[in-house]
Coordinates of C-alpha atoms in Angstrom, one line a residue:
X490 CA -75.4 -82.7 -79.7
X491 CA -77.9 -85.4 -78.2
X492 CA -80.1 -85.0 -75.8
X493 CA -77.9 -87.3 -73.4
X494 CA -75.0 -84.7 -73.8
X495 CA -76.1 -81.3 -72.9
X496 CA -74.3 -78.1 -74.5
X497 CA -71.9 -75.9 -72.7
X498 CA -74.8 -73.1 -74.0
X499 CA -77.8 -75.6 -72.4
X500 CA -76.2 -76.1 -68.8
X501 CA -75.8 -72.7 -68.7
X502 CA -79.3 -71.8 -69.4
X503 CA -80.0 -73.8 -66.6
X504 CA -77.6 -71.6 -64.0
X505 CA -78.9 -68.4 -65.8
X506 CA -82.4 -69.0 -66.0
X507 CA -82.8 -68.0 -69.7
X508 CA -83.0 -69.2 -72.9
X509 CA -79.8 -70.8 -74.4
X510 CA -81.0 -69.0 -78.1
X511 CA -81.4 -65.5 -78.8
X512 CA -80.1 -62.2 -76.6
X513 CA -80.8 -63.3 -73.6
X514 CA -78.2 -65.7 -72.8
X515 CA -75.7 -63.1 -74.2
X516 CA -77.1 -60.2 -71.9
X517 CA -77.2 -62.8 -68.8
X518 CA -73.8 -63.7 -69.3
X519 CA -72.8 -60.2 -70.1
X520 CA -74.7 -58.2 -66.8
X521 CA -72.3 -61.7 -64.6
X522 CA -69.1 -59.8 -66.3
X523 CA -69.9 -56.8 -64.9
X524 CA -70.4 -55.4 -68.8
X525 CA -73.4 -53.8 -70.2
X526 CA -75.3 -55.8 -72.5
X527 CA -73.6 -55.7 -76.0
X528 CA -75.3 -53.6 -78.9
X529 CA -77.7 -55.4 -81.7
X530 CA -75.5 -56.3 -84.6
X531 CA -72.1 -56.9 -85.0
X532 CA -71.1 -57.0 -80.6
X533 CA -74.2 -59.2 -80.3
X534 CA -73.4 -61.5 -83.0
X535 CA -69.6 -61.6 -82.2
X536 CA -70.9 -62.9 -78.3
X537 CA -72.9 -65.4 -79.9
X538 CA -70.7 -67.2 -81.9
X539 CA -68.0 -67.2 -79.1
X540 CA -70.4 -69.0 -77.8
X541 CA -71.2 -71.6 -80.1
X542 CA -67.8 -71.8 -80.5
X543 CA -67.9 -72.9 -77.0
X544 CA -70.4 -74.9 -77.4
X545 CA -68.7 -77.4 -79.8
X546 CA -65.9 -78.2 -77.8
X547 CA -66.0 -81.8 -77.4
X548 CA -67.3 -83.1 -74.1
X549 CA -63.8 -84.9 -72.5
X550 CA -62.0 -82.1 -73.4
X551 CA -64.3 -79.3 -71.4
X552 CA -62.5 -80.2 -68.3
X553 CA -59.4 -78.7 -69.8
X554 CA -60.8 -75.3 -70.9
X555 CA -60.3 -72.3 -68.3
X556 CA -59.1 -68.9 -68.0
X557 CA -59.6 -67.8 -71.7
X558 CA -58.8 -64.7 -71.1
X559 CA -55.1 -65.4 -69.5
X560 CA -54.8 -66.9 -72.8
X561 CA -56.3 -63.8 -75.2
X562 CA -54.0 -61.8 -73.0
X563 CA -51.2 -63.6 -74.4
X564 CA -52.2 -64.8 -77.8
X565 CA -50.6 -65.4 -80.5
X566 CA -48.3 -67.5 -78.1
X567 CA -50.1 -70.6 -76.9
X568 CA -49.9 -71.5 -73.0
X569 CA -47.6 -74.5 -71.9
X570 CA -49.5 -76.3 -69.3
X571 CA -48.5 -79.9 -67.7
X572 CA -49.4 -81.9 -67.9
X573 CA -50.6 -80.9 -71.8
X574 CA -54.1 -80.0 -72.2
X575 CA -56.1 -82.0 -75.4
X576 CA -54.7 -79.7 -78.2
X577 CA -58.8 -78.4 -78.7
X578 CA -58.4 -76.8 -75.4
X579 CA -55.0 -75.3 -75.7
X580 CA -55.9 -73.7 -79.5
X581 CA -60.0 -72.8 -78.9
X582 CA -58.6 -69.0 -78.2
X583 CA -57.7 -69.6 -81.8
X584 CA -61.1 -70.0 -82.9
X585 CA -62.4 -66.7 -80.7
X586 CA -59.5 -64.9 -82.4
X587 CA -60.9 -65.9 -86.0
X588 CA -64.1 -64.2 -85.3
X589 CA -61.8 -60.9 -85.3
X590 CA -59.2 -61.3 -87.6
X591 CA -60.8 -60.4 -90.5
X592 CA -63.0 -57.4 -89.5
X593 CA -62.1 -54.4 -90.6
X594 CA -61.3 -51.5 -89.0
X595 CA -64.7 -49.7 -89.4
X596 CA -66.0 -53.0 -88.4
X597 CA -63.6 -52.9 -85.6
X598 CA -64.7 -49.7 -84.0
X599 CA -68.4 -50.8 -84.5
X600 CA -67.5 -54.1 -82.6
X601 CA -65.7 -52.2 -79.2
X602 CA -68.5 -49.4 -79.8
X603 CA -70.6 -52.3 -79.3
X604 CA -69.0 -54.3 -76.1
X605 CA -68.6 -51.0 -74.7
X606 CA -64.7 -51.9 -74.9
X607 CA -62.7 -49.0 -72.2
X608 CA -59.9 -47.0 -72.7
X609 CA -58.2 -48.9 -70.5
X610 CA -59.0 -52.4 -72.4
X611 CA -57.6 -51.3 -75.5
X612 CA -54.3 -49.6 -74.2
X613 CA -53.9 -52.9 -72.0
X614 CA -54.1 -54.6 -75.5
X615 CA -51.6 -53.3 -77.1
X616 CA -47.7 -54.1 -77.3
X617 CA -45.5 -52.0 -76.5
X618 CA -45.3 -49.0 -79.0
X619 CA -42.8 -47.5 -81.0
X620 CA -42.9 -44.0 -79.7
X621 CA -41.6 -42.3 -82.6
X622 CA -44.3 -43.3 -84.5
X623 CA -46.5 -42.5 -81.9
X624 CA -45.3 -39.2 -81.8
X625 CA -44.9 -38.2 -85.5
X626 CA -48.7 -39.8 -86.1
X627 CA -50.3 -36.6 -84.0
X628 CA -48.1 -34.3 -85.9
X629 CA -45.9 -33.3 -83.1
X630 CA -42.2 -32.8 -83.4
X631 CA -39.8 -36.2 -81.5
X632 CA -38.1 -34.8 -78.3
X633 CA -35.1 -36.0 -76.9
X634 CA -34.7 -39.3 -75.6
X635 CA -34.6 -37.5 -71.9
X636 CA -38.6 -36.2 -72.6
X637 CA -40.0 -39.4 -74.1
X638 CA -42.2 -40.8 -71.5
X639 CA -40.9 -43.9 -69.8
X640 CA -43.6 -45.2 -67.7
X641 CA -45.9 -47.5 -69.4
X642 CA -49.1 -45.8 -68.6
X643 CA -47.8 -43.0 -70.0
X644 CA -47.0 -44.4 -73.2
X645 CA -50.7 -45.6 -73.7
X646 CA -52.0 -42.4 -73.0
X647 CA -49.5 -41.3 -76.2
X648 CA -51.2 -44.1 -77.8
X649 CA -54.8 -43.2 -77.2
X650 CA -54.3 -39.6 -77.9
X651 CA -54.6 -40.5 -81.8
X652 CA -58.0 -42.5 -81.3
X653 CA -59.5 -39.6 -80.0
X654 CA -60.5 -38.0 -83.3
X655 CA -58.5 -39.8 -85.7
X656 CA -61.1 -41.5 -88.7
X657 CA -60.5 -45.6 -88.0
X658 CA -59.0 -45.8 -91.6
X659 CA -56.0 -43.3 -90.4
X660 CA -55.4 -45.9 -87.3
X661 CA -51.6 -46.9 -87.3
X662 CA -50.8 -50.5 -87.7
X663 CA -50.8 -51.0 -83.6
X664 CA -53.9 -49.2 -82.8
X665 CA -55.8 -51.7 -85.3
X666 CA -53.7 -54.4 -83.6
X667 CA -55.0 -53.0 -80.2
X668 CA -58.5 -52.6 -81.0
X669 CA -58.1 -55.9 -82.1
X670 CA -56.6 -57.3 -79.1
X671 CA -59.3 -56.1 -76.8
X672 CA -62.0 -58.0 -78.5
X673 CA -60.3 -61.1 -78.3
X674 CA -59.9 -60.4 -74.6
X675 CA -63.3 -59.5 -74.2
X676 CA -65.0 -62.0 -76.0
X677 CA -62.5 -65.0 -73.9
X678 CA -63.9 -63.2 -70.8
X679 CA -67.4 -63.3 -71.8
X680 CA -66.7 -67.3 -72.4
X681 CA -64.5 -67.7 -69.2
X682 CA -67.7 -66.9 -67.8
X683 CA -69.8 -68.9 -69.6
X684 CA -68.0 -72.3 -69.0
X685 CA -67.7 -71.3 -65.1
X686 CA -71.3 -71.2 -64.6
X687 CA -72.1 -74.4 -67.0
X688 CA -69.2 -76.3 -64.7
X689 CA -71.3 -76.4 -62.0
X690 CA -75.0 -76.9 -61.5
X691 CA -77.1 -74.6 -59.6
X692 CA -76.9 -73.6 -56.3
X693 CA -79.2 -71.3 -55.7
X694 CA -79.8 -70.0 -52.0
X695 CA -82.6 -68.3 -50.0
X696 CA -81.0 -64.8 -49.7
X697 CA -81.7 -61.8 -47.2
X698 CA -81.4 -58.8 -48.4
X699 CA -80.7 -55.3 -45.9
X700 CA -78.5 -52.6 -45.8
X701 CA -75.0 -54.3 -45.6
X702 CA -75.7 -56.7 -48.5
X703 CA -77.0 -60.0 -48.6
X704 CA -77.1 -62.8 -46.5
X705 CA -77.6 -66.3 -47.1
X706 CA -77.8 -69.2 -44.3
X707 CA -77.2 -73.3 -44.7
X708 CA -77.8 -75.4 -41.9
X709 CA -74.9 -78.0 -41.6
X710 CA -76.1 -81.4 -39.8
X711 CA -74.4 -81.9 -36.6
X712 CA -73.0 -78.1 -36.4
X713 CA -73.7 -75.9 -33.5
X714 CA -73.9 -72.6 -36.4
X715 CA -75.3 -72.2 -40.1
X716 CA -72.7 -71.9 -42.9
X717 CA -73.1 -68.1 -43.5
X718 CA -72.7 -66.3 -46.8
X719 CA -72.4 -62.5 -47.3
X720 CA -72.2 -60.8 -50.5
X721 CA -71.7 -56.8 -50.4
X722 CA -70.5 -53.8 -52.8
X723 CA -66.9 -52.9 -52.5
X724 CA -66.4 -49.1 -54.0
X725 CA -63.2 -50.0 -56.9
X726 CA -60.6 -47.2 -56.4
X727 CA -60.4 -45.3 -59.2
X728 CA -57.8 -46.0 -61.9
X729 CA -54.7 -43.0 -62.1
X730 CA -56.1 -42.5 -65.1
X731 CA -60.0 -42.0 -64.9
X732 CA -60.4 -41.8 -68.4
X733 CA -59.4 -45.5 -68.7
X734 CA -62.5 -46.6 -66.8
X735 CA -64.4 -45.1 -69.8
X736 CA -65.6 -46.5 -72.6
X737 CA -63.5 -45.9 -75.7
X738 CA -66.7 -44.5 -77.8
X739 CA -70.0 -43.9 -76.4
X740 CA -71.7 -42.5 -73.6
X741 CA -70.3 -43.2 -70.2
X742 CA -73.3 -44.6 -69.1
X743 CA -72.8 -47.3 -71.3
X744 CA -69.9 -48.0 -69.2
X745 CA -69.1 -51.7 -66.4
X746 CA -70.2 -51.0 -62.8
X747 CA -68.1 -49.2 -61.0
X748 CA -68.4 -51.5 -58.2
X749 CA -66.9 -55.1 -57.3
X750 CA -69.1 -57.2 -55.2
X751 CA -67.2 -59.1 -52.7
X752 CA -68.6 -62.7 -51.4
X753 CA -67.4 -64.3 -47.9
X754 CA -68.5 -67.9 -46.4
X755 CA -67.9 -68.7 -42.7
X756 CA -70.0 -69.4 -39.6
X757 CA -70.0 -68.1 -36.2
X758 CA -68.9 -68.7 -33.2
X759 CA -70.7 -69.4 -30.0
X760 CA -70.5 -66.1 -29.1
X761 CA -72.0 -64.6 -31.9
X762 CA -68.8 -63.3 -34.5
X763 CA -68.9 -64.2 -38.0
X764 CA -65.5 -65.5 -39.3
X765 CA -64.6 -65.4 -42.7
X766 CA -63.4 -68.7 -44.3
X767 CA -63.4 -67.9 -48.1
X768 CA -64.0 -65.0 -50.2
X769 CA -63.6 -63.3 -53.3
X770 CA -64.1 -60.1 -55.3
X771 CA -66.1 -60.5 -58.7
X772 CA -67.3 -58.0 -61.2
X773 CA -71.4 -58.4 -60.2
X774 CA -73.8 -59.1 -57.7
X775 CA -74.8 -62.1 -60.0
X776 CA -70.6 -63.7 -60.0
X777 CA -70.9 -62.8 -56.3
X778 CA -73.8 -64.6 -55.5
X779 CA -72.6 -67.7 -57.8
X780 CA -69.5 -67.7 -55.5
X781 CA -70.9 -67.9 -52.7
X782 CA -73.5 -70.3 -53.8
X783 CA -70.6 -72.7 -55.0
X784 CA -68.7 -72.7 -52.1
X785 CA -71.4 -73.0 -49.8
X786 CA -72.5 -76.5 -51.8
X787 CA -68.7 -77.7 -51.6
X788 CA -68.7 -76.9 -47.6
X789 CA -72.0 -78.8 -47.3
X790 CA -71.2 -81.8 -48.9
X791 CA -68.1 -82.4 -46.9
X792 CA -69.5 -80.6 -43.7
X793 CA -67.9 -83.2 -41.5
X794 CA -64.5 -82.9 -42.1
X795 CA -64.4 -79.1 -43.3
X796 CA -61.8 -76.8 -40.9
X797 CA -62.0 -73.4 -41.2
X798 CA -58.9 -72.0 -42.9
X799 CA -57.7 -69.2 -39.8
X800 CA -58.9 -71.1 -36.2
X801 CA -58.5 -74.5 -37.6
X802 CA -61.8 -75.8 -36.0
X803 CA -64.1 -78.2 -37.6
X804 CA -67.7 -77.0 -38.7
X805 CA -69.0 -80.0 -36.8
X806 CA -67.2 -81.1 -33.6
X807 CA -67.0 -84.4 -32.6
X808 CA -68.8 -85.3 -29.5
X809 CA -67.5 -86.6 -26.4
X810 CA -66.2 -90.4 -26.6
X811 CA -67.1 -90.6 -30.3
X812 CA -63.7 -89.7 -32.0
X813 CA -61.7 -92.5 -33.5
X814 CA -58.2 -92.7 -35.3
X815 CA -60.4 -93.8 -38.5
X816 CA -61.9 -89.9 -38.4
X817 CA -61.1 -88.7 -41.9
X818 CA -60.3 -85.4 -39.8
X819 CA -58.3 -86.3 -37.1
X820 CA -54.5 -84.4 -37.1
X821 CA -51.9 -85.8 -35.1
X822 CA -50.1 -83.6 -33.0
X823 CA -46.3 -84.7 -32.0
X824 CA -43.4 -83.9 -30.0
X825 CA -41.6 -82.1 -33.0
X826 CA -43.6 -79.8 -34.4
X827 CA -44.2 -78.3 -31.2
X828 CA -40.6 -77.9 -29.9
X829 CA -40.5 -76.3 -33.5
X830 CA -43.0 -73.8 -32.6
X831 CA -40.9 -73.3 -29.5
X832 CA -37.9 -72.5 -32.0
X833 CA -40.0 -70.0 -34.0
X834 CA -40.9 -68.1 -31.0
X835 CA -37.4 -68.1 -29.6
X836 CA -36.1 -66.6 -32.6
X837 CA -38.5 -63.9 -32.8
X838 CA -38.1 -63.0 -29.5
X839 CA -34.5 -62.8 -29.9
X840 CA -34.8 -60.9 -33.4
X841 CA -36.7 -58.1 -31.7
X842 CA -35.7 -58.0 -27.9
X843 CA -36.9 -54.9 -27.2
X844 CA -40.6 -56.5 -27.7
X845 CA -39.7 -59.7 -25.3
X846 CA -42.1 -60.4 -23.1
X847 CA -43.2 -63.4 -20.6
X848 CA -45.6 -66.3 -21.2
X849 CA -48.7 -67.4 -19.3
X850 CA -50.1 -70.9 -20.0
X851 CA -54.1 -69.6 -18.7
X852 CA -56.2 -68.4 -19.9
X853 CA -55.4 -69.2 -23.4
X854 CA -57.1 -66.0 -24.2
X855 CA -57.9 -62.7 -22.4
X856 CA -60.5 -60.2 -22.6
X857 CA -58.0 -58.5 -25.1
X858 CA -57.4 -61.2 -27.5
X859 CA -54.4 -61.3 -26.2
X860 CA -52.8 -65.6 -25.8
X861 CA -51.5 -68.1 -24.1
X862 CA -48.1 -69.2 -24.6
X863 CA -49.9 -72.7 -25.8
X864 CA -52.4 -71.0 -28.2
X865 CA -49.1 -69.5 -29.7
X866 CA -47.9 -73.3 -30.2
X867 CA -51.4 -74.5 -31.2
X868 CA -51.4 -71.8 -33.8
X869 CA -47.8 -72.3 -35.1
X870 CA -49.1 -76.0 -36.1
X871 CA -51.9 -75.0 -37.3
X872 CA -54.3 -76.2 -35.2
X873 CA -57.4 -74.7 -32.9
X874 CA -57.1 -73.0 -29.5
X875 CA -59.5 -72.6 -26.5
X876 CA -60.7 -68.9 -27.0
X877 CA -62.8 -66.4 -24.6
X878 CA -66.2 -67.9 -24.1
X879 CA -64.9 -71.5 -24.3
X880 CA -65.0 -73.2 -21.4
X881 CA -61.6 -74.6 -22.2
X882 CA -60.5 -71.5 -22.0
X883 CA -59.3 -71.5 -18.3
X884 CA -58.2 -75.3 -18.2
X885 CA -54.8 -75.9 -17.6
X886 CA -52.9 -78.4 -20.5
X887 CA -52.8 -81.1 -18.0
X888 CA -56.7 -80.5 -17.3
X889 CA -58.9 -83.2 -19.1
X890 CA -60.8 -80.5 -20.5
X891 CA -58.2 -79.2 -22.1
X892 CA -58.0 -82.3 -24.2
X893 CA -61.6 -82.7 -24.8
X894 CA -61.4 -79.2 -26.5
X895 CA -58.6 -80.7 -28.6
X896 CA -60.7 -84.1 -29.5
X897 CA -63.7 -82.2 -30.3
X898 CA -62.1 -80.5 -33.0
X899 CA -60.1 -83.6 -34.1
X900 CA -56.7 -83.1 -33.1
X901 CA -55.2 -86.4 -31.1
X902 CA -52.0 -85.5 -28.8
X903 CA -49.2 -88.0 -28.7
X904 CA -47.9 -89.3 -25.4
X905 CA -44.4 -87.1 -25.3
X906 CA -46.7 -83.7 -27.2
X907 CA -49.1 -83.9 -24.0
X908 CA -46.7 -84.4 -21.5
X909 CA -44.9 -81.2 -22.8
X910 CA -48.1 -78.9 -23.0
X911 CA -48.7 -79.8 -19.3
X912 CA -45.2 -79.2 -18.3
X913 CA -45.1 -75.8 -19.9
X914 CA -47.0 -75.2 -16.8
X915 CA -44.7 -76.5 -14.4
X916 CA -42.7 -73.9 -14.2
X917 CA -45.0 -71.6 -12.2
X918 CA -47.8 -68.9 -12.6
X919 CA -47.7 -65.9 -14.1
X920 CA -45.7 -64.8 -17.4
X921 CA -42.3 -66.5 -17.4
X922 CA -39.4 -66.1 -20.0
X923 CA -39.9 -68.6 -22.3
X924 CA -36.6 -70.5 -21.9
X925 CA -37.8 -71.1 -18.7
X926 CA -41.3 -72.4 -19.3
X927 CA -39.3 -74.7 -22.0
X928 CA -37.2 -76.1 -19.5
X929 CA -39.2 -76.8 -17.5
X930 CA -41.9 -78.8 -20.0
X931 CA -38.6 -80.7 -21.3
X932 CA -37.8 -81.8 -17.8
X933 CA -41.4 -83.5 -17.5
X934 CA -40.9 -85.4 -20.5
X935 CA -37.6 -86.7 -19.7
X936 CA -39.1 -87.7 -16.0
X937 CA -42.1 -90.0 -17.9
X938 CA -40.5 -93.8 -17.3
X939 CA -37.4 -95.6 -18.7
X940 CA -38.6 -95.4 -22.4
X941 CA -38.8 -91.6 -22.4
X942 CA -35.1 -92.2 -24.9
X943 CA -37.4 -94.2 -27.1
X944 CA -40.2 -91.9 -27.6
X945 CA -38.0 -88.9 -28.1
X946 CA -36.2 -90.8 -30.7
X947 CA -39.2 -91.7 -32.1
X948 CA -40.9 -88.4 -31.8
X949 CA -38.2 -86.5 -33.0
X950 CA -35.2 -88.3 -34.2
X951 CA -32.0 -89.4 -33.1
X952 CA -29.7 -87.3 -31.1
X953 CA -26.7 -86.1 -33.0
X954 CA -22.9 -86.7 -32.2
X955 CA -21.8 -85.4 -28.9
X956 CA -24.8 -84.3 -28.2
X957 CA -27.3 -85.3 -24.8
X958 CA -31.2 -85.5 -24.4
X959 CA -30.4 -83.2 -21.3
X960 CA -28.7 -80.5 -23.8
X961 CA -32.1 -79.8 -25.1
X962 CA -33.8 -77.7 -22.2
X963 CA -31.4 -75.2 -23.6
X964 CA -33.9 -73.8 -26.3
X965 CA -31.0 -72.6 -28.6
X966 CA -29.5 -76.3 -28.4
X967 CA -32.9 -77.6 -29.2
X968 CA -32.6 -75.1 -32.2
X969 CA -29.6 -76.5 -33.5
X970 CA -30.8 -80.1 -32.9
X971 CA -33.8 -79.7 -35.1
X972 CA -31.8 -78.1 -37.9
X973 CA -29.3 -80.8 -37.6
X974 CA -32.4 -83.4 -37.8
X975 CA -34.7 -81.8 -40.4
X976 CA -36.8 -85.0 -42.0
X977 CA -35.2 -84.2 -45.5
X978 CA -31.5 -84.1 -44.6
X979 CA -29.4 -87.4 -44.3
X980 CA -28.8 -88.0 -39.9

């Protein structure tokens, strides 16, 4: 390939930091997999052709390569995928598979020796068996239907029992088949990894380690906190069967980790809590860190518009007076999807009366996370709330502040949606039933001028047959008015 084309093998010596030729790349890509390094020889040599087979797939089509191993899992049967994939990417597991077909069985048991293959890979590998052959292969008498195990698991173990000191040239058609299976797997694994990391280019971060993990900060332009990225062991609970954790031959300690390493980005809040935007599990320290690194990059280069996925507010808030309709960020909040919300609420509430309770509009949250009746509606639309420590917090819907929070984070209110919020209010202090606190935000958006009938209508569709704007402070008519309305059925 020229020089102007790099190799899948040569981006990912970039990301790994070794060389693209020899064992190192193979043990780089290997220790990211969670896996041990494969054994000099046949493993080794099986690794590195997967990977020049890798390497020769054409550039436009390496777009269309991923998850390998979904594939292996499934091979001989080739995905379907739409819109179709270039037919180099939907047949390379072909290719890996050639690299095994014609091994032999010693071969075969050198290779998984090799890749430190488990007992759990190659049982996972295999079809389902025929048990009578199963049985009559470790010399043991079939029992009657009624005894023959019927749990899957079970069946493997049946399965296994006759590697464990049977001579590879005694294997049964399906154990070869297994055996044979697994590497496949393996090996698309190994290359699913390899075309993640030469996807993307380097990332690389200033991590911290202590005793919790490791920590990596990004300063965002314009945002009050860092980006934050944590990476830290997670224990794996232990398979049913702990011998499938092992490897099939070989020490033990040739074994994967028994760890996963589990990656989170977020940043905090003014107060000081970290919250969790994105995370993952991966088999290393290494994936983990690559994780993180790539979704950190993502978040930075579209800092201005990223929300986080739970509160909904915007890494960088727009300041006062600066936000504009043009905002690639802004989110319009109507009439209808809050009288939705309303609905939702209702019908919980009347799902489970026994856990009814009244509203309060402020604060919008208390010292035990508890909310406001509008921070329940915020959050049913999926947009931020004042929390504790804000000073929003306390500020009544009708309060400028109020809205200020809501423009700082990019949400615009229409005319009818703001009038509602501050009527919710209306209906007095304290925690009201919220039929009442309904009614009474209804009644201050009917009361706004003589167009208040065109801005419902426009807000939220036309009134059905026999029915009255007035007929909607009843929260179980509004109910049936917005089922009778829905946007994708005929009015």
């Amino acid at each position: 390939m020229s020089h102007a084309s790099p190799s899948r093998a040569g981006l990912a010596t970039t990301a790994f930091g070794v060389s693209s030729t020899g064992r190192d790349l193979v043990a780089a890509v290997s220790a990211f997999c969670g896996y041990p390094a494969p054994g000099e020889g046949l493993a080794e040599r099986l690794v590195a052709e997967t990977f020049a087979a890798l390497d020769q797939v054409p550039l436009d089509v390496r777009l269309y390569v991923h998850d390998l191993q979904d594939t292996a899992e499934k091979w001989p049967a080739l995905p379907i995928t739409l819109p179709p994939t270039p037919w180099q990417a939907a047949t390379l597991v072909d290719d890996l598979a050639a690299l095994v077909t014609d091994l032999s069985v010693a071969e075969l048991r050198e290779a998984a020796a090799g890749l430190a293959l488990t007992r759990g890979d190659v049982a996972q590998a295999h079809d389902e068996p025929v048990l009578t052959q199963v049985w009559a292969a470790i010399d043991t008498p079939v029992p009657d239907a009624s005894a023959l195990p019927r749990d899957r698991r079970a069946r493997e173990a049946a399965l296994l029992q006759l590697f464990d000191y049977l001579d590879p040239r005694e294997w049964t058609a399906e154990q070869t088949g297994a055996v044979r299976k697994a590497l496949l797997v393996r090996l698309a694994s190994l290359g699913d990894a390899l075309l993640r990391v030469s996807a993307l280019p380097p990332a690389h971060l200033d991590w911290q380690r202590d005793s919790a993990g490791l920590t990596a900060l990004v300063p965002a332009p314009g945002a009050p906190q860092p980006l934050e990225a944590r990476v830290a062991a997670e224990a794996v609970e232990p398979h049913p069967f702990t011998s499938w954790d092992e490897p099939m031959w070989g020490s033990s300690e040739t074994g994967a980790s028994h760890d996963y390493w589990r990656w989170t980005v977020g940043w905090r809040s003014a107060g000081g809590v970290f919250h969790s935007d994105a995370g993952s599990t991966e088999a290393s320290e290494a994936a983990a860190r690559f994780g993180a690194e790539q979704t950190l990059a993502a978040y930075a280069a579209q800092a201005s518009t990223v929300r986080q996925r739970l509160r909904h507010r915007l890494l960088v808030p727009r300041q006062p007076g600066t936000l504009s309709m043009s905002d690639p960020a802004v989110l319009v909040l109507g009439l209808r999807p809050l009288l939705q919300a309303v609905c939702d609420e209702y019908r919980a509430e009347t799902s489970r009366p026994e856990d009814a309770t009244g509203w309060r509009v402020v604060p919008h949250q208390d010292e035990d996370k508890e909310c406001s009746l509008v921070t329940i509606l915020l959050d049913d639309c999926s947009l931020p709330h004042p929390e504790l420590g804000d000073p929003a917090n306390t500020a009544d819907p009708s309060d400028p502040a109020f809205e200020d929070f809501l423009r700082s984070h990019a949400v615009v209110l229409t005319p009818p949606a703001r009038t509602y919020l501050a009527g919710l209010s209306h209906a007095g202090p304290g925690e009201l039933p919220l039929p009442r606190r309904h009614e009474a935000a209804m009644r201050a958006v009917f009361a706004v001028g003589g167009e208040a009938a065109d801005q419902l209508t426009a807000e939220t569709g036309p009134l059905p047959d026999r029915m009255a704007w007035i007929d909607l402070l009843d929260v179980a008519a509004l109910e049936e008015f917005l089922t009778a309305t829905e946007p994708d059925q005929p009015r």
